[in-house]
Coordinates of C-alpha atoms and ligand atoms in Angstrom, one line a residue:
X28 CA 95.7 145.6 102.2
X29 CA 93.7 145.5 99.1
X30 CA 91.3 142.8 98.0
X31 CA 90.0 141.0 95.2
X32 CA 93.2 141.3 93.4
X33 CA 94.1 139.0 90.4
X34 CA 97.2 137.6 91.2
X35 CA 98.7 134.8 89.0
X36 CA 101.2 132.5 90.4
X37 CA 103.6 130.9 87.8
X38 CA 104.4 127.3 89.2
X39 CA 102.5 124.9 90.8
X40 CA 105.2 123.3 93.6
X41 CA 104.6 123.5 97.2
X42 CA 105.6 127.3 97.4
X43 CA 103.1 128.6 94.7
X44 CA 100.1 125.8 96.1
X45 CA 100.5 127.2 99.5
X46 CA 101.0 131.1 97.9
X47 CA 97.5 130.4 95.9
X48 CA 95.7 128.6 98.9
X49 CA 96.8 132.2 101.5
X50 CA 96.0 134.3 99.0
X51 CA 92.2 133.5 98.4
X52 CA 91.6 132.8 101.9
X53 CA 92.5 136.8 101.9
X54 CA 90.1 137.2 99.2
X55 CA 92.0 137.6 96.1
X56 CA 91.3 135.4 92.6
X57 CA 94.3 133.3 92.1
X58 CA 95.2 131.7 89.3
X59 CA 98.3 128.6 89.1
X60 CA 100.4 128.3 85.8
X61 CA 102.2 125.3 85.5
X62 CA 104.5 123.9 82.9
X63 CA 103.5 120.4 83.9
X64 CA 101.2 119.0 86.5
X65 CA 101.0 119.8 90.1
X66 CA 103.9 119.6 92.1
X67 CA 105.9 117.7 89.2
X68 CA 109.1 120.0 90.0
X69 CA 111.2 119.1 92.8
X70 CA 108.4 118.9 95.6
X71 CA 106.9 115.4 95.0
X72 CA 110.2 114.2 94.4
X73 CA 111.3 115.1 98.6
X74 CA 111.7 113.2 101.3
X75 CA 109.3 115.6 103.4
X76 CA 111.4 116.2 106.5
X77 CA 110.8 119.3 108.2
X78 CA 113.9 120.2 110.1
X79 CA 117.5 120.9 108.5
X80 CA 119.6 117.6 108.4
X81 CA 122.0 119.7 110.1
X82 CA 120.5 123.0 111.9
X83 CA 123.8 124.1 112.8
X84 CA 125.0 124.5 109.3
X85 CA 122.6 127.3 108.8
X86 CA 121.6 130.4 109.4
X87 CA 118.9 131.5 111.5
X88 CA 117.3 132.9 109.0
X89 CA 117.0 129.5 107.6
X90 CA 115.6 128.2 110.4
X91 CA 113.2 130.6 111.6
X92 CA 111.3 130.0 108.2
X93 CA 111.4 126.2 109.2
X94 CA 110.3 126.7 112.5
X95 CA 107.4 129.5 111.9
X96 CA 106.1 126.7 109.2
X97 CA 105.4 124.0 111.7
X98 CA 101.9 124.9 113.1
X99 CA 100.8 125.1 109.6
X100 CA 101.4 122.1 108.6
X101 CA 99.9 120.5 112.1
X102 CA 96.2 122.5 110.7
X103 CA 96.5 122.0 107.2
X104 CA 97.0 117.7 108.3
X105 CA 93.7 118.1 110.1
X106 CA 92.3 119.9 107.3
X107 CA 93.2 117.2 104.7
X108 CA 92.3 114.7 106.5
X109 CA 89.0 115.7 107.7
X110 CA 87.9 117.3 104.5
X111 CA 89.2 115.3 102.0
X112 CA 89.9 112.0 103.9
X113 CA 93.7 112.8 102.6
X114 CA 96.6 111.7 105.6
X115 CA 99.2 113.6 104.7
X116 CA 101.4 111.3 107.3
X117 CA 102.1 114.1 109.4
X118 CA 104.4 112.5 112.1
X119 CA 106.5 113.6 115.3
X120 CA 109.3 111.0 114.3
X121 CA 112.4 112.9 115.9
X122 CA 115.7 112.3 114.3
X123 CA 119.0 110.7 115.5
X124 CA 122.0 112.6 114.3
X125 CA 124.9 110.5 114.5
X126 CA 128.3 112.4 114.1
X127 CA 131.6 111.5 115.6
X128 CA 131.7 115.0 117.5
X129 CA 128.6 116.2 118.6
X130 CA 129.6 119.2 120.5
X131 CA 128.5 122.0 117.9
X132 CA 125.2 120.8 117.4
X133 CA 124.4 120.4 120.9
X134 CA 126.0 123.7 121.6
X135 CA 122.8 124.7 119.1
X136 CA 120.4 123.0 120.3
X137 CA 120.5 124.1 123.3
X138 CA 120.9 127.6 122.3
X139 CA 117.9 127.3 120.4
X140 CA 116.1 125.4 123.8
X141 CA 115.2 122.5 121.7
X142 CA 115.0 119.3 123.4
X143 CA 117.4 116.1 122.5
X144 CA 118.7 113.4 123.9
X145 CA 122.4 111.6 123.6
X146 CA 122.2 108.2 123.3
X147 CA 124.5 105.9 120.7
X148 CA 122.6 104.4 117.8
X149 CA 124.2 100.8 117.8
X150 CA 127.2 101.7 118.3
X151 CA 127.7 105.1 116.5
X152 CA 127.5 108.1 118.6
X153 CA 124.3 109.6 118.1
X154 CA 122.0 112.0 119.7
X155 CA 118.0 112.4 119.3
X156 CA 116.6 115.6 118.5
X157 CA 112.9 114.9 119.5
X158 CA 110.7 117.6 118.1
X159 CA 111.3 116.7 114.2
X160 CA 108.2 116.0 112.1
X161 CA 107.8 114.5 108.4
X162 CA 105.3 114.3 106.1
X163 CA 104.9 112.5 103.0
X164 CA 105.1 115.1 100.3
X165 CA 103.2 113.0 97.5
X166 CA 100.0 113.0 100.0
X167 CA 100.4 116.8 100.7
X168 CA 100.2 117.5 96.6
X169 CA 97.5 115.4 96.4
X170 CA 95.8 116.7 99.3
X171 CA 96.7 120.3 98.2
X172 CA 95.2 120.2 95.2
X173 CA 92.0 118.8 96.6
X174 CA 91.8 121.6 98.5
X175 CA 92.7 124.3 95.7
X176 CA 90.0 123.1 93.7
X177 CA 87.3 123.1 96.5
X178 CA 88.6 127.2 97.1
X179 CA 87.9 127.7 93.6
X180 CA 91.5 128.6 92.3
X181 CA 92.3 128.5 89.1
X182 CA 94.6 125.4 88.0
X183 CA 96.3 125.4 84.7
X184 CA 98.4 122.6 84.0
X185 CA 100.4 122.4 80.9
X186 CA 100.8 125.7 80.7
X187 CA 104.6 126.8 80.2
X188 CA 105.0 130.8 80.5
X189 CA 107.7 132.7 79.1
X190 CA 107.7 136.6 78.8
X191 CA 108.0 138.9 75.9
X192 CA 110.2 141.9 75.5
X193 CA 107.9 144.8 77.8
X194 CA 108.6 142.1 80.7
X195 CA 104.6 141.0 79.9
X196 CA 104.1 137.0 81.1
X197 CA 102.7 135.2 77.7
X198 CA 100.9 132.0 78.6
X199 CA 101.3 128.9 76.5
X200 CA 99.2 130.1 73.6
X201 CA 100.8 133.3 73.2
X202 CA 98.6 135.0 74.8
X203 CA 99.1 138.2 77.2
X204 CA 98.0 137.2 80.9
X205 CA 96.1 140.3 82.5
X206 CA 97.1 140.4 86.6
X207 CA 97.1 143.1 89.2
X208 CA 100.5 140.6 90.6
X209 CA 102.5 138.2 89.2
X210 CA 104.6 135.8 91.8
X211 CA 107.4 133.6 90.1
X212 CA 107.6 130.1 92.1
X213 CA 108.8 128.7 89.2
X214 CA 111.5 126.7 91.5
X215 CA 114.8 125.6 89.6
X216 CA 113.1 126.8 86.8
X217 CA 113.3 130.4 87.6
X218 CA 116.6 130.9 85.9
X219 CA 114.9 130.5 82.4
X220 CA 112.3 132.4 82.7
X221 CA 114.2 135.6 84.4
X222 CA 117.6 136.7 83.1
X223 CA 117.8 138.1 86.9
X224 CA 117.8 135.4 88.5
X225 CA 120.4 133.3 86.5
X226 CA 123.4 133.6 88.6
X227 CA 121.6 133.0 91.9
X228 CA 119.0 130.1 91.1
X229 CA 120.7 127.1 90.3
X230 CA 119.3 123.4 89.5
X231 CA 120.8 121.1 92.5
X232 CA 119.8 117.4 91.4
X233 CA 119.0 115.0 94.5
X234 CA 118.2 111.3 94.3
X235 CA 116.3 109.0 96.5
X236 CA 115.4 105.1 96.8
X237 CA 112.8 103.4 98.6
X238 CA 113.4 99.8 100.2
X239 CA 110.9 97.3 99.8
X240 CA 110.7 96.3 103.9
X241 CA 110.0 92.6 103.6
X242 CA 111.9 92.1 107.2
X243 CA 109.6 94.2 108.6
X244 CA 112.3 96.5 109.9
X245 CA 111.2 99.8 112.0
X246 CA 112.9 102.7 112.4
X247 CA 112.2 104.3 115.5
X248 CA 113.8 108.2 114.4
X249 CA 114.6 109.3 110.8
X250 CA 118.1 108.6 110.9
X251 CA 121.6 110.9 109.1
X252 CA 125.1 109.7 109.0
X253 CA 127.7 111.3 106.9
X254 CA 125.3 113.7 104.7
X255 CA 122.6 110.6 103.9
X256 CA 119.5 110.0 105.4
X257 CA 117.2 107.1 106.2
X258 CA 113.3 107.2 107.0
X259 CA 110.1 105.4 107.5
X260 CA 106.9 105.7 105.4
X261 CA 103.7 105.5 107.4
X262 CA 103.0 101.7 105.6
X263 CA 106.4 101.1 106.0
X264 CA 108.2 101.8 103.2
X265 CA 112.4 102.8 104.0
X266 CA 113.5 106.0 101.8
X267 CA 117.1 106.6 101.4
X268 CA 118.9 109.8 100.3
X269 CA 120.2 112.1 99.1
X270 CA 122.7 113.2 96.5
X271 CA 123.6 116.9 96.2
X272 CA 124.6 117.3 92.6
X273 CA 125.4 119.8 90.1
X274 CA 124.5 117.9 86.9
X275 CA 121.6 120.8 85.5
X276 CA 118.6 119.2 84.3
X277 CA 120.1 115.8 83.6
X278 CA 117.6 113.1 84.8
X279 CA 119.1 110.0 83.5
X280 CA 120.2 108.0 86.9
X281 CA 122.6 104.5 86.3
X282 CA 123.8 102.0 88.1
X283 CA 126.5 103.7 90.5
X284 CA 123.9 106.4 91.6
X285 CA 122.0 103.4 92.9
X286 CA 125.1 102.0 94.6
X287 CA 126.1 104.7 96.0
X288 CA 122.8 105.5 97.9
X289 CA 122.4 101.8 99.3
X290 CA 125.9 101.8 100.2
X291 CA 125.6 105.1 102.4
X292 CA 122.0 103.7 103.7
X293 CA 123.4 100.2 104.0
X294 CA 126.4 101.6 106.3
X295 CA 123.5 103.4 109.0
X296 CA 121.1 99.9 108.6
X297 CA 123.3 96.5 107.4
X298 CA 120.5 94.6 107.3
X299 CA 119.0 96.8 104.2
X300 CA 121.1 95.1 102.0
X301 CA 119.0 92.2 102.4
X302 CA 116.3 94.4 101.1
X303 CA 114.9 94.9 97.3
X304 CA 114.8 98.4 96.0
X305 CA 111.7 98.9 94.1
X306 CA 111.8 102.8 93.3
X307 CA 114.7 105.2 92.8
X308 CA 114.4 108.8 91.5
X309 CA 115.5 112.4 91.7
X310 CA 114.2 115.6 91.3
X311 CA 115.5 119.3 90.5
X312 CA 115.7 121.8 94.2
X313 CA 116.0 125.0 93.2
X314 CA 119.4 125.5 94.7
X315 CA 120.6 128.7 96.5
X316 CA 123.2 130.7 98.1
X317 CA 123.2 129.1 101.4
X318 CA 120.1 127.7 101.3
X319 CA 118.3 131.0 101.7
X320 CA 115.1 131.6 99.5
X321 CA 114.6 135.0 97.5
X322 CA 111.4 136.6 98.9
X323 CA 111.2 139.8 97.6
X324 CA 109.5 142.3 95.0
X325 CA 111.2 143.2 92.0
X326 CA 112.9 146.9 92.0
X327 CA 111.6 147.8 88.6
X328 CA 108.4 145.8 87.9
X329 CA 106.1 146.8 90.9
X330 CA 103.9 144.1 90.0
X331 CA 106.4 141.3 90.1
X332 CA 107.4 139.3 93.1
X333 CA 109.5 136.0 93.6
X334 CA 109.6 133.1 96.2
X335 CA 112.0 130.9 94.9
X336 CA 115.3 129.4 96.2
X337 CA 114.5 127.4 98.9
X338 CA 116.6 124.7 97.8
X339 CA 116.9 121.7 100.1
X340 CA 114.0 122.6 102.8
X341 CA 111.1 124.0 100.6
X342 CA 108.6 121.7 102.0
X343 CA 109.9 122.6 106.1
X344 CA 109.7 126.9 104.7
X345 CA 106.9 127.2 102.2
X346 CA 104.3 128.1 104.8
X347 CA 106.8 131.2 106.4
X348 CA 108.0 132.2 103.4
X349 CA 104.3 132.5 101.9
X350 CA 103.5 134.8 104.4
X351 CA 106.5 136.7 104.2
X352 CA 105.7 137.4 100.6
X353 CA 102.0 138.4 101.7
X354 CA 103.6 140.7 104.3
X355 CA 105.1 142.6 100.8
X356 CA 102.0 143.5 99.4
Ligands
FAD412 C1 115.6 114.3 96.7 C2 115.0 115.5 97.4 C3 114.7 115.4 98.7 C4 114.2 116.5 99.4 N1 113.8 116.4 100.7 C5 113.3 117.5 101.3 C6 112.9 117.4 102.6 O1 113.0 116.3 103.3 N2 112.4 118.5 103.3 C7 112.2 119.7 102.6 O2 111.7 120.6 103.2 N3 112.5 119.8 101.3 C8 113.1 118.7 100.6 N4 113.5 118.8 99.3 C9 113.4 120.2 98.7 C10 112.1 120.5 98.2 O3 111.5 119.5 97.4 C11 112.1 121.9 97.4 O4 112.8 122.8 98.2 C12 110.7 122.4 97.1 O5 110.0 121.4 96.5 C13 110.8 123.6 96.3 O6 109.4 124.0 96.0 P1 109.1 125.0 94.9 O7 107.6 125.1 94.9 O8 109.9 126.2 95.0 O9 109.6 124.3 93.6 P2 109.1 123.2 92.6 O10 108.4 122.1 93.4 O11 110.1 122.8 91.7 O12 107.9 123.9 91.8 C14 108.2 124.8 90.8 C15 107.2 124.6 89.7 O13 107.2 125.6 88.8 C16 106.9 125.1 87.5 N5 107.5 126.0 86.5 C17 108.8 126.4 86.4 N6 108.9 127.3 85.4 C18 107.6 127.5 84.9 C19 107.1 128.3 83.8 N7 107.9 129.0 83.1 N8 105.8 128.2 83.6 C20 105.0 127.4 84.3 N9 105.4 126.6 85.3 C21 106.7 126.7 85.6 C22 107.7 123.7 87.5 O14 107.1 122.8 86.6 C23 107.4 123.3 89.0 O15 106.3 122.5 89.1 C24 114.0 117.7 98.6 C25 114.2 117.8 97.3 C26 114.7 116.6 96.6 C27 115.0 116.7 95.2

């Protein structure tokens, strides 16, 4: 493979900060163009579980990216942390599913040699799948950028790109951007910046809450019941989520958003209800046809490639799908 290639990424989320951070260790100059700040898209805005809510819902394509990203994550904690004194709260939490019929997924899990246990939470039927981790996604941007900046890559922020009529990328002051490769991780984005891509990357808004735990209430596994999820901060804190909604770019969240989240929450763990909710927000996944990402070169523009689509698990693929993209070159 060549090197020293100068490769611009166009979007600063957790797929083009990982892209940029495997792509100089390879030896190439990389540059990050972002329309905002770092990781401002959908990937601060995650709950930063790294398993599929429901593994047997997908395919195994889906999963393989999840489950080839794990050691990654495992190495890049220790890097953080040692390096930059950043804890990305890299945990083995395991989750407890709890469905009415649990044959299918235990049919998959054991297919897929994955441990679990069956055990009733309260008094829902439930079982434990035990090797899920979580992170918290707002520590991994931070930490990520940390560690961009000590590679030497190239960071610019506020820098929207758009493209003129020979396909060239024009950066925010009009300007042509000279590149040997151009990689689109523009995220839910994508769609406005490439006519191709606008029947097959779609905005999918999702909404979370965060409990104030003043009863000191601990949660032994992330917890899912009926499409909503509950988990526990490392100082703490309860999330809630999520909504899966189809409302484009609209970020204006009311009152029955937030009552619908604490209800569903509220129906896993009563006692929340007792509980103050001091944060509640949503970001923009880039939505997909079943949840598989776009990894691929562009037919006509040799130069151009795309990893975008990763919809709900773009924290659990990015590692994979990064180096599925590298394997393009
Ligand atoms: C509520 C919620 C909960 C979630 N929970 C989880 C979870 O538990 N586990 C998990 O794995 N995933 C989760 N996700 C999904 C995950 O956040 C996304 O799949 C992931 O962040 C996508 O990363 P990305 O880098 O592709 O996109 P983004 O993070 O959206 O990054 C794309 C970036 O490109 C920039 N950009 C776009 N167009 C341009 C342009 N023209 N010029 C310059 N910059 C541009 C944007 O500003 C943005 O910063 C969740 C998402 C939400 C909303």
């Amino acid at each position: 493979m060549e090197s020293n290639l100068k490769i611009n990424i166009i979007g600063g989320g957790i797929i083009g900060c990982i892209q940029a951070i495997e792509l100089n260790k390879l030896g190439h100059q990389v540059t990050i163009y972002e329309k905002d700040t770092i990781g401002s898209g959908s990937s601060i805005y995650g709950a930063g579980i790294l398993f599929p809510l429901l593994p047997n819902y997908y395919s195994s394509e889906v999963f393989d990216l999840i489950d080839n990203s794990k050691k990654y994550y495992l190495e890049l904690s220790d890097i953080l942390n040692s390096q930059f004194d950043i804890d990305i709260e890299y945990l083995r939490s395991g989750m407890t599913v709890i469905l009415d019929d649990l044959r299918d997924i235990e049919f998959w899990l054991r297919e897929n040699k994955l441990s679990f246990s069956r055990e009733k939470f309260r008094s829902f039927n439930a079982i434990t799948i035990d090797d899920v981790y979580q992170i918290n996604p707002k520590k991994l941007i931070l930490g990520l950028k940390k560690y961009l900046d000590y590679l030497g890559v190239q960071i610019l922020e506020y820098n929207l790109i758009s493209t003129d009529l020979k396909n060239n990328f024009i950066d925010i002051n009009g300007k042509k951007i000279p590149g040997d490769k151009f990689i689109l991780a523009s995220g839910a984005w994508t769609r406005d910046l490439d006519h191709d891509m606008r029947d097959k990357i779609f905005p999918v808004r999702g909404q979370l809450i965060e409990y104030k735990n003043t009863n000191h209430i601990q949660l032994d596994h992330i917890l899912y019941k009926d499409g909503f999820y509950l988990l526990q901060r490392k100082n703490g804190a309860l999330i809630a989520g999520s909504t899966l909604e189809n409302v484009g770019f609209d970020d204006n969240l009311t009152d029955q958003d937030l009552e619908l989240l604490k209800k569903n929450a509220e129906k896993i763990i009563p006692e929340l209800s007792e509980l103050e909710v001091i944060n509640h927000w949503c970001g923009f996944r880039p939505g997909s046809k079943d949840n598989i990402p776009i990894i691929v070169q562009d037919k006509k523009i040799k130069e151009k490639f795309y990893n975008v689509g990763h919809y709900r698990y773009g924290i659990s693929m990015a590692p994979a799908s990064v180096n599925k993209l590298i394997s393009l070159f």
